mmCIF file of C-alpha atoms and ligand atoms in Angstrom:
data_model
loop_
_atom_site.group_PDB
_atom_site.id
_atom_site.type_symbol
_atom_site.label_atom_id
_atom_site.label_comp_id
_atom_site.label_asym_id
_atom_site.label_seq_id
_atom_site.Cartn_x
_atom_site.Cartn_y
_atom_site.Cartn_z
ATOM 1 C CA HIS A 1 165.753 -108.684 174.236
ATOM 2 C CA ALA A 2 164.610 -110.548 171.148
ATOM 3 C CA LYS A 3 161.127 -110.946 172.634
ATOM 4 C CA ALA A 4 160.594 -107.215 172.908
ATOM 5 C CA GLU A 5 161.490 -106.776 169.245
ATOM 6 C CA GLY A 6 158.626 -108.956 168.131
ATOM 7 C CA ARG A 7 158.388 -112.041 166.016
ATOM 8 C CA ASN A 8 158.537 -110.304 162.670
ATOM 9 C CA THR A 9 161.945 -108.848 163.228
ATOM 10 C CA CYS A 10 164.320 -110.418 160.745
ATOM 11 C CA ARG A 11 167.947 -110.299 161.701
ATOM 12 C CA PHE A 12 170.986 -111.859 160.129
ATOM 13 C CA PHE A 13 173.772 -113.493 162.008
ATOM 14 C CA ASP A 14 175.546 -110.875 164.047
ATOM 15 C CA PRO A 15 177.758 -110.909 167.144
ATOM 16 C CA GLU A 16 174.875 -110.040 169.422
ATOM 17 C CA MET A 17 172.850 -112.923 168.105
ATOM 18 C CA GLN A 18 175.828 -115.220 168.332
ATOM 19 C CA ALA A 19 176.156 -114.382 172.002
ATOM 20 C CA HIS A 20 172.465 -114.953 172.361
ATOM 21 C CA THR A 21 172.720 -118.409 170.779
ATOM 22 C CA ALA A 22 175.663 -119.331 172.979
ATOM 23 C CA GLN A 23 173.701 -118.209 176.014
ATOM 24 C CA ARG A 24 170.736 -120.378 175.038
ATOM 25 C CA PHE A 25 173.016 -123.322 174.494
ATOM 26 C CA ALA A 26 174.598 -122.843 177.920
ATOM 27 C CA LEU A 27 171.178 -122.610 179.492
ATOM 28 C CA GLN A 28 170.109 -125.877 177.852
ATOM 29 C CA HIS A 29 173.080 -127.593 179.389
ATOM 30 C CA GLU A 30 172.285 -126.082 182.766
ATOM 31 C CA ILE A 31 168.655 -127.211 182.635
ATOM 32 C CA ARG A 32 169.805 -130.766 182.006
ATOM 33 C CA GLU A 33 172.182 -130.464 184.944
ATOM 34 C CA ALA A 34 169.523 -128.874 187.143
ATOM 35 C CA LEU A 35 167.246 -131.875 186.662
ATOM 36 C CA ILE A 36 170.007 -134.163 187.895
ATOM 37 C CA GLN A 37 170.969 -131.852 190.777
ATOM 38 C CA HIS A 38 167.349 -131.348 191.936
ATOM 39 C CA GLN A 39 167.424 -127.595 191.543
ATOM 40 C CA PHE A 40 163.795 -127.383 190.509
ATOM 41 C CA GLN A 41 160.918 -127.033 192.903
ATOM 42 C CA LEU A 42 157.179 -126.624 192.455
ATOM 43 C CA PHE A 43 155.619 -123.650 194.203
ATOM 44 C CA TYR A 44 151.895 -123.455 194.814
ATOM 45 C CA GLN A 45 149.680 -120.397 194.557
ATOM 46 C CA PRO A 46 146.227 -120.548 196.166
ATOM 47 C CA GLN A 47 143.042 -120.313 194.144
ATOM 48 C CA VAL A 48 140.018 -119.182 196.118
ATOM 49 C CA ASP A 49 136.269 -118.949 195.609
ATOM 50 C CA TYR A 50 134.048 -115.959 196.425
ATOM 51 C CA THR A 51 133.773 -117.003 200.084
ATOM 52 C CA GLY A 52 137.558 -116.853 200.388
ATOM 53 C CA ALA A 53 137.878 -120.620 200.729
ATOM 54 C CA VAL A 54 140.985 -122.108 199.145
ATOM 55 C CA ILE A 55 139.814 -124.578 196.503
ATOM 56 C CA GLY A 56 143.074 -125.388 194.820
ATOM 57 C CA ALA A 57 146.503 -124.251 193.753
ATOM 58 C CA GLU A 58 148.403 -123.561 190.591
ATOM 59 C CA ALA A 59 151.761 -125.333 190.494
ATOM 60 C CA LEU A 60 154.466 -122.949 189.287
ATOM 61 C CA ILE A 61 157.974 -124.200 188.697
ATOM 62 C CA ARG A 62 160.942 -122.520 190.360
ATOM 63 C CA TRP A 63 164.593 -122.988 189.561
ATOM 64 C CA PHE A 64 167.053 -122.341 192.363
ATOM 65 C CA HIS A 65 170.322 -121.945 190.522
ATOM 66 C CA PRO A 66 173.401 -122.303 192.763
ATOM 67 C CA GLN A 67 175.035 -119.166 191.299
ATOM 68 C CA ARG A 68 172.269 -117.158 189.703
ATOM 69 C CA GLY A 69 169.657 -117.597 192.399
ATOM 70 C CA MET A 70 166.067 -117.970 191.362
ATOM 71 C CA VAL A 71 165.621 -118.097 187.591
ATOM 72 C CA SER A 72 162.187 -117.171 186.231
ATOM 73 C CA PRO A 73 160.220 -119.791 184.297
ATOM 74 C CA LEU A 74 159.658 -117.079 181.678
ATOM 75 C CA GLU A 75 163.373 -117.367 181.017
ATOM 76 C CA PHE A 76 163.916 -121.129 180.966
ATOM 77 C CA ILE A 77 160.582 -122.669 179.900
ATOM 78 C CA PRO A 78 160.943 -121.345 176.312
ATOM 79 C CA ILE A 79 164.464 -122.802 176.156
ATOM 80 C CA ALA A 80 163.308 -126.098 177.584
ATOM 81 C CA GLU A 81 160.599 -126.070 174.904
ATOM 82 C CA GLU A 82 162.844 -125.436 171.918
ATOM 83 C CA SER A 83 165.451 -127.951 173.074
ATOM 84 C CA GLY A 84 162.952 -130.700 173.854
ATOM 85 C CA LEU A 85 164.021 -130.764 177.506
ATOM 86 C CA ILE A 86 160.464 -129.772 178.374
ATOM 87 C CA LEU A 87 159.533 -133.436 177.967
ATOM 88 C CA GLN A 88 161.787 -134.485 180.843
ATOM 89 C CA LEU A 89 160.936 -131.389 182.813
ATOM 90 C CA GLY A 90 157.238 -131.905 182.144
ATOM 91 C CA ASN A 91 157.404 -135.475 183.401
ATOM 92 C CA TRP A 92 159.091 -134.259 186.559
ATOM 93 C CA ILE A 93 156.394 -131.586 187.083
ATOM 94 C CA VAL A 94 153.607 -134.147 186.667
ATOM 95 C CA GLU A 95 155.310 -136.554 189.057
ATOM 96 C CA GLU A 96 155.871 -133.848 191.682
ATOM 97 C CA ALA A 97 152.298 -132.559 191.462
ATOM 98 C CA CYS A 98 150.966 -136.121 191.842
ATOM 99 C CA HIS A 99 153.038 -136.659 194.986
ATOM 100 C CA GLN A 100 151.712 -133.377 196.385
ATOM 101 C CA LEU A 101 148.128 -134.442 195.662
ATOM 102 C CA VAL A 102 148.730 -137.656 197.565
ATOM 103 C CA ARG A 103 150.136 -135.714 200.547
ATOM 104 C CA TRP A 104 147.170 -133.325 200.528
ATOM 105 C CA SER A 105 144.714 -136.226 200.200
ATOM 106 C CA GLN A 106 145.847 -137.502 203.603
ATOM 107 C CA HIS A 107 144.458 -134.533 205.560
ATOM 108 C CA PRO A 108 140.782 -133.555 205.741
ATOM 109 C CA ALA A 109 141.569 -129.836 205.326
ATOM 110 C CA THR A 110 143.436 -130.333 202.050
ATOM 111 C CA ARG A 111 141.761 -133.462 200.697
ATOM 112 C CA GLU A 112 139.705 -131.705 198.044
ATOM 113 C CA LEU A 113 142.331 -129.285 196.760
ATOM 114 C CA VAL A 114 142.793 -129.341 193.008
ATOM 115 C CA ILE A 115 146.255 -128.793 191.539
ATOM 116 C CA SER A 116 146.460 -126.985 188.211
ATOM 117 C CA ILE A 117 149.588 -127.676 186.248
ATOM 118 C CA ASN A 118 150.833 -125.745 183.245
ATOM 119 C CA VAL A 119 151.355 -127.952 180.232
ATOM 120 C CA SER A 120 153.433 -126.628 177.384
ATOM 121 C CA ALA A 121 152.655 -127.159 173.717
ATOM 122 C CA ARG A 122 155.416 -129.589 172.935
ATOM 123 C CA GLN A 123 154.653 -131.611 176.041
ATOM 124 C CA PHE A 124 150.974 -131.965 175.134
ATOM 125 C CA GLN A 125 151.772 -132.735 171.489
ATOM 126 C CA GLN A 126 153.925 -135.754 172.255
ATOM 127 C CA ALA A 127 152.214 -139.023 171.446
ATOM 128 C CA GLN A 128 152.809 -140.597 174.870
ATOM 129 C CA PHE A 129 151.493 -137.645 176.868
ATOM 130 C CA VAL A 130 148.173 -139.238 177.837
ATOM 131 C CA MET A 131 149.716 -142.583 178.678
ATOM 132 C CA GLN A 132 152.496 -141.038 180.763
ATOM 133 C CA LEU A 133 150.096 -138.841 182.697
ATOM 134 C CA LEU A 134 147.711 -141.688 183.471
ATOM 135 C CA THR A 135 150.616 -143.914 184.461
ATOM 136 C CA ALA A 136 151.959 -141.261 186.844
ATOM 137 C CA LEU A 137 148.528 -140.910 188.457
ATOM 138 C CA GLN A 138 148.212 -144.660 188.892
ATOM 139 C CA ARG A 139 151.734 -145.187 190.140
ATOM 140 C CA THR A 140 151.481 -142.425 192.748
ATOM 141 C CA GLY A 141 147.857 -143.054 193.684
ATOM 142 C CA ALA A 142 146.875 -139.429 193.013
ATOM 143 C CA ASN A 143 143.205 -138.739 192.372
ATOM 144 C CA PRO A 144 142.703 -137.675 188.724
ATOM 145 C CA HIS A 145 139.640 -135.633 189.777
ATOM 146 C CA CYS A 146 142.020 -133.351 191.689
ATOM 147 C CA LEU A 147 144.178 -132.632 188.663
ATOM 148 C CA LYS A 148 143.613 -129.790 186.228
ATOM 149 C CA LEU A 149 145.702 -129.065 183.166
ATOM 150 C CA GLU A 150 146.251 -125.472 182.074
ATOM 151 C CA LEU A 151 146.500 -125.219 178.315
ATOM 152 C CA THR A 152 146.818 -122.085 176.194
ATOM 153 C CA GLU A 153 144.794 -121.146 173.152
ATOM 154 C CA SER A 154 147.820 -121.108 170.863
ATOM 155 C CA MET A 155 148.661 -124.746 171.525
ATOM 156 C CA LEU A 156 145.169 -125.890 170.618
ATOM 157 C CA VAL A 157 145.069 -124.683 167.035
ATOM 158 C CA GLN A 158 147.526 -127.054 165.413
ATOM 159 C CA ASN A 159 145.940 -130.471 165.213
ATOM 160 C CA PRO A 160 142.338 -130.290 166.452
ATOM 161 C CA GLN A 161 141.552 -133.971 165.945
ATOM 162 C CA ASP A 162 144.521 -135.125 167.988
ATOM 163 C CA ILE A 163 143.969 -132.520 170.696
ATOM 164 C CA ILE A 164 140.291 -133.300 171.119
ATOM 165 C CA ALA A 165 141.017 -137.047 171.276
ATOM 166 C CA LYS A 166 143.636 -136.525 173.996
ATOM 167 C CA MET A 167 141.455 -134.176 175.999
ATOM 168 C CA ASP A 168 138.477 -136.511 175.776
ATOM 169 C CA GLU A 169 140.477 -139.451 176.999
ATOM 170 C CA LEU A 170 141.876 -137.513 179.953
ATOM 171 C CA LYS A 171 138.450 -136.083 180.711
ATOM 172 C CA ASN A 172 137.052 -139.627 180.864
ATOM 173 C CA HIS A 173 139.488 -140.248 183.707
ATOM 174 C CA GLY A 174 138.236 -137.191 185.582
ATOM 175 C CA ILE A 175 141.006 -134.752 184.658
ATOM 176 C CA LYS A 176 139.895 -131.146 184.110
ATOM 177 C CA PHE A 177 141.077 -128.421 181.756
ATOM 178 C CA SER A 178 141.557 -124.697 182.090
ATOM 179 C CA LEU A 179 142.340 -122.278 179.260
ATOM 180 C CA ASP A 180 145.215 -120.176 180.588
ATOM 181 C CA ASP A 181 145.908 -116.556 179.637
ATOM 182 C CA PHE A 182 142.513 -116.448 178.001
ATOM 183 C CA GLY A 183 141.960 -113.487 175.749
ATOM 184 C CA THR A 184 145.592 -113.091 174.728
ATOM 185 C CA GLY A 185 145.598 -115.695 171.955
ATOM 186 C CA TYR A 186 143.476 -116.259 168.930
ATOM 187 C CA SER A 187 141.024 -119.068 168.815
ATOM 188 C CA SER A 188 137.720 -119.459 167.101
ATOM 189 C CA LEU A 189 134.838 -119.675 169.513
ATOM 190 C CA ALA A 190 133.239 -122.358 167.339
ATOM 191 C CA TYR A 191 136.304 -124.505 167.885
ATOM 192 C CA LEU A 192 136.541 -123.760 171.605
ATOM 193 C CA LYS A 193 133.012 -125.046 171.956
ATOM 194 C CA ARG A 194 134.154 -128.484 170.744
ATOM 195 C CA LEU A 195 136.839 -128.797 173.411
ATOM 196 C CA PRO A 196 136.007 -130.368 176.778
ATOM 197 C CA ILE A 197 137.179 -127.337 178.758
ATOM 198 C CA ASN A 198 136.011 -126.704 182.325
ATOM 199 C CA GLU A 199 137.387 -123.244 182.959
ATOM 200 C CA LEU A 200 138.536 -120.002 181.368
ATOM 201 C CA LYS A 201 141.326 -118.141 183.101
ATOM 202 C CA ILE A 202 141.288 -114.380 182.577
ATOM 203 C CA ASP A 203 144.833 -113.250 181.877
ATOM 204 C CA LYS A 204 146.414 -111.021 184.491
ATOM 205 C CA SER A 205 147.161 -108.369 181.863
ATOM 206 C CA PHE A 206 143.416 -107.596 181.783
ATOM 207 C CA VAL A 207 142.893 -107.954 185.526
ATOM 208 C CA ASN A 208 145.734 -105.574 186.275
ATOM 209 C CA ASP A 209 144.020 -102.490 184.839
ATOM 210 C CA VAL A 210 140.434 -103.558 185.103
ATOM 211 C CA LEU A 211 139.574 -100.541 187.258
ATOM 212 C CA VAL A 212 141.404 -97.941 185.197
ATOM 213 C CA ASP A 213 141.245 -99.099 181.586
ATOM 214 C CA SER A 214 137.794 -99.401 180.066
ATOM 215 C CA ASN A 215 139.059 -101.691 177.289
ATOM 216 C CA ASP A 216 140.472 -104.166 179.787
ATOM 217 C CA ALA A 217 137.234 -103.960 181.748
ATOM 218 C CA ALA A 218 135.259 -104.687 178.571
ATOM 219 C CA ILE A 219 137.417 -107.698 177.731
ATOM 220 C CA ALA A 220 137.211 -109.109 181.253
ATOM 221 C CA ARG A 221 133.447 -108.646 181.246
ATOM 222 C CA MET A 222 133.173 -110.368 177.885
ATOM 223 C CA ILE A 223 135.196 -113.367 179.057
ATOM 224 C CA ILE A 224 132.989 -113.680 182.140
ATOM 225 C CA ARG A 225 129.816 -113.558 180.006
ATOM 226 C CA LEU A 226 131.276 -116.071 177.579
ATOM 227 C CA ALA A 227 132.135 -118.473 180.395
ATOM 228 C CA GLN A 228 128.659 -118.084 181.868
ATOM 229 C CA SER A 229 126.906 -118.803 178.602
ATOM 230 C CA MET A 230 129.155 -121.778 177.860
ATOM 231 C CA GLU A 231 128.633 -122.997 181.424
ATOM 232 C CA LEU A 232 132.326 -122.870 182.215
ATOM 233 C CA ARG A 233 133.979 -121.793 185.412
ATOM 234 C CA VAL A 234 135.866 -118.534 185.143
ATOM 235 C CA ILE A 235 138.879 -117.645 187.273
ATOM 236 C CA ALA A 236 140.843 -114.396 187.283
ATOM 237 C CA GLU A 237 144.628 -114.498 187.677
ATOM 238 C CA GLY A 238 146.817 -111.671 188.939
ATOM 239 C CA VAL A 239 144.272 -110.292 191.420
ATOM 240 C CA GLU A 240 146.294 -107.917 193.596
ATOM 241 C CA THR A 241 143.709 -105.751 195.363
ATOM 242 C CA LYS A 242 140.369 -106.068 197.087
ATOM 243 C CA ALA A 243 138.941 -103.522 194.649
ATOM 244 C CA GLN A 244 139.851 -105.774 191.694
ATOM 245 C CA ARG A 245 138.370 -108.794 193.450
ATOM 246 C CA ASP A 246 135.143 -106.938 194.229
ATOM 247 C CA TRP A 247 134.804 -105.645 190.683
ATOM 248 C CA LEU A 248 135.254 -109.193 189.362
ATOM 249 C CA GLU A 249 132.669 -110.561 191.775
ATOM 250 C CA ALA A 250 130.191 -107.871 190.761
ATOM 251 C CA GLN A 251 130.647 -108.988 187.143
ATOM 252 C CA GLY A 252 129.996 -112.611 188.078
ATOM 253 C CA CYS A 253 133.550 -113.958 188.328
ATOM 254 C CA LEU A 254 133.622 -116.061 191.491
ATOM 255 C CA HIS A 255 137.117 -117.577 191.474
ATOM 256 C CA TYR A 256 140.373 -115.768 191.970
ATOM 257 C CA GLN A 257 144.130 -116.180 192.078
ATOM 258 C CA GLY A 258 146.689 -113.491 192.798
ATOM 259 C CA TYR A 259 148.977 -111.826 195.303
ATOM 260 C CA TYR A 260 145.961 -110.401 197.162
ATOM 261 C CA PHE A 261 145.163 -113.964 198.238
ATOM 262 C CA GLY A 262 148.668 -115.362 198.306
ATOM 263 C CA LYS A 263 151.921 -115.564 196.395
ATOM 264 C CA PRO A 264 153.291 -118.840 195.057
ATOM 265 C CA VAL A 265 155.045 -120.648 197.936
ATOM 266 C CA ALA A 266 156.714 -123.970 198.656
ATOM 267 C CA ALA A 267 154.267 -126.739 199.569
ATOM 268 C CA ALA A 268 155.491 -126.636 203.183
ATOM 269 C CA GLU A 269 154.355 -123.013 203.492
ATOM 270 C CA PHE A 270 151.078 -123.459 201.659
ATOM 271 C CA GLY A 271 148.117 -122.643 203.897
ATOM 272 C CA ASN A 272 150.286 -121.141 206.646
ATOM 273 C CA SER A 273 148.855 -117.644 206.683
ATOM 274 C CA PRO A 274 151.394 -115.075 207.847
HETATM 275 P P1 C2E B 301 150.969 -118.447 184.058
HETATM 276 O O1 C2E B 301 150.645 -119.876 183.942
HETATM 277 O O2 C2E B 301 150.004 -117.482 183.429
HETATM 278 O O3 C2E B 301 151.141 -118.182 185.605
HETATM 279 C C1 C2E B 301 150.757 -117.018 186.258
HETATM 280 C C2 C2E B 301 151.950 -116.143 186.574
HETATM 281 O O4 C2E B 301 151.487 -114.952 187.204
HETATM 282 C C3 C2E B 301 152.945 -116.762 187.526
HETATM 283 O O5 C2E B 301 154.237 -116.289 187.165
HETATM 284 C C4 C2E B 301 152.528 -116.166 188.863
HETATM 285 O O6 C2E B 301 153.552 -116.160 189.833
HETATM 286 C C5 C2E B 301 152.148 -114.775 188.436
HETATM 287 N N1 C2E B 301 151.201 -114.146 189.344
HETATM 288 C C6 C2E B 301 150.242 -114.710 190.085
HETATM 289 N N2 C2E B 301 149.535 -113.796 190.772
HETATM 290 C C7 C2E B 301 150.065 -112.602 190.460
HETATM 291 C C8 C2E B 301 149.747 -111.251 190.852
HETATM 292 O O7 C2E B 301 148.849 -110.983 191.629
HETATM 293 N N3 C2E B 301 150.513 -110.264 190.284
HETATM 294 C C9 C2E B 301 151.509 -110.529 189.410
HETATM 295 N N4 C2E B 301 152.193 -109.489 188.912
HETATM 296 N N5 C2E B 301 151.825 -111.791 189.016
HETATM 297 C C10 C2E B 301 151.102 -112.804 189.539
HETATM 298 P P2 C2E B 301 155.503 -117.255 187.113
HETATM 299 O O8 C2E B 301 155.429 -118.235 188.228
HETATM 300 O O9 C2E B 301 156.707 -116.414 186.968
HETATM 301 O O10 C2E B 301 155.274 -118.088 185.783
HETATM 302 C C11 C2E B 301 155.286 -117.444 184.551
HETATM 303 C C12 C2E B 301 154.829 -118.369 183.445
HETATM 304 O O11 C2E B 301 155.751 -119.451 183.288
HETATM 305 C C13 C2E B 301 153.492 -119.037 183.723
HETATM 306 O O12 C2E B 301 152.426 -118.149 183.426
HETATM 307 C C14 C2E B 301 153.576 -120.232 182.808
HETATM 308 O O13 C2E B 301 153.273 -119.858 181.490
HETATM 309 C C15 C2E B 301 155.048 -120.578 182.891
HETATM 310 N N6 C2E B 301 155.217 -121.663 183.883
HETATM 311 C C16 C2E B 301 155.372 -121.579 185.225
HETATM 312 N N7 C2E B 301 155.482 -122.788 185.782
HETATM 313 C C17 C2E B 301 155.384 -123.684 184.770
HETATM 314 C C18 C2E B 301 155.401 -125.121 184.693
HETATM 315 O O14 C2E B 301 155.485 -125.854 185.706
HETATM 316 N N8 C2E B 301 155.285 -125.677 183.441
HETATM 317 C C19 C2E B 301 155.148 -124.909 182.322
HETATM 318 N N9 C2E B 301 155.042 -125.531 181.125
HETATM 319 N N10 C2E B 301 155.099 -123.568 182.356
HETATM 320 C C20 C2E B 301 155.218 -122.960 183.568
HETATM 321 MG MG1 MG B 302 149.070 -120.989 184.330
HETATM 322 MG MG1 MG B 303 147.957 -117.812 183.464
HETATM 323 MG MG1 MG B 304 149.430 -115.407 182.462
#
């Protein structure tokens, strides 16, 4: 795969690449079709606090392809991004998440749940992003205080002025922000400080080996300290064992997401413990 070869690999047009391009083109067409055929679905993965209480969910898109079965977002989100289809897809995700918030708001047990949605770079960069998001919230009646946007470090470096303006406006409406995959990108801490972020999300690549790799442990610990001193919430993703959860708690990380607590599931299954 091209990804495994790294970004600096320079290759000229060859048959393998040609096939690759054709495959991407086919996939673009299929994404467009999938939107029309309603093949996408949002799954929800619980986020819990240190008491074990479910406080929210991350919305994760799933594509149920009639022939290929479930296609991973790692496969089609990059293609949706480069083709611009992410704008349509992104609108659909926002709309879906808003409807789910409205459904959850109607029951006391789920009223306060916060949905975190992943926003991709191109989606956030578009000029109408703020307006479209606020319109969707208004139209559906979803509570903006129950919506969190997951952004990544890499998408925040391009146009600071524009990004800060957008974030501030959304924040004024009660929308919160989480920095996803934190620790895997590059961003200056001085700049981070200027952004109205509420939460750092420790990437699962660090959480995975936190008990066996002292470097990963050091990074996780540093992120937790950083969040504490910046008065941000910190949540760990990819928590798979009780031992990982307990280590994180001992370091001061009090929010968790991962298979140990629950896999991403359809909204209908959310909260139905097995
Ligand atoms: P992410 O935002 O970092 O999401 C976390 C990923 O880790 C999800 O993979 C989730 O299923 C997986 N995960 C959660 N807990 C565990 C665990 O305990 N162990 C392991 N091994 N994995 C765990 P998923 O759903 O395949 O999504 C992959 C990536 O695709 C996401 O990474 C996100 O970058 C992107 N993505 C997913 N849904 C959306 C979406 O609606 N919009 C956009 N723009 N991107 C999305
Ligand atoms: Mg995420
Ligand atoms: Mg993440
Ligand atoms: Mg991640």
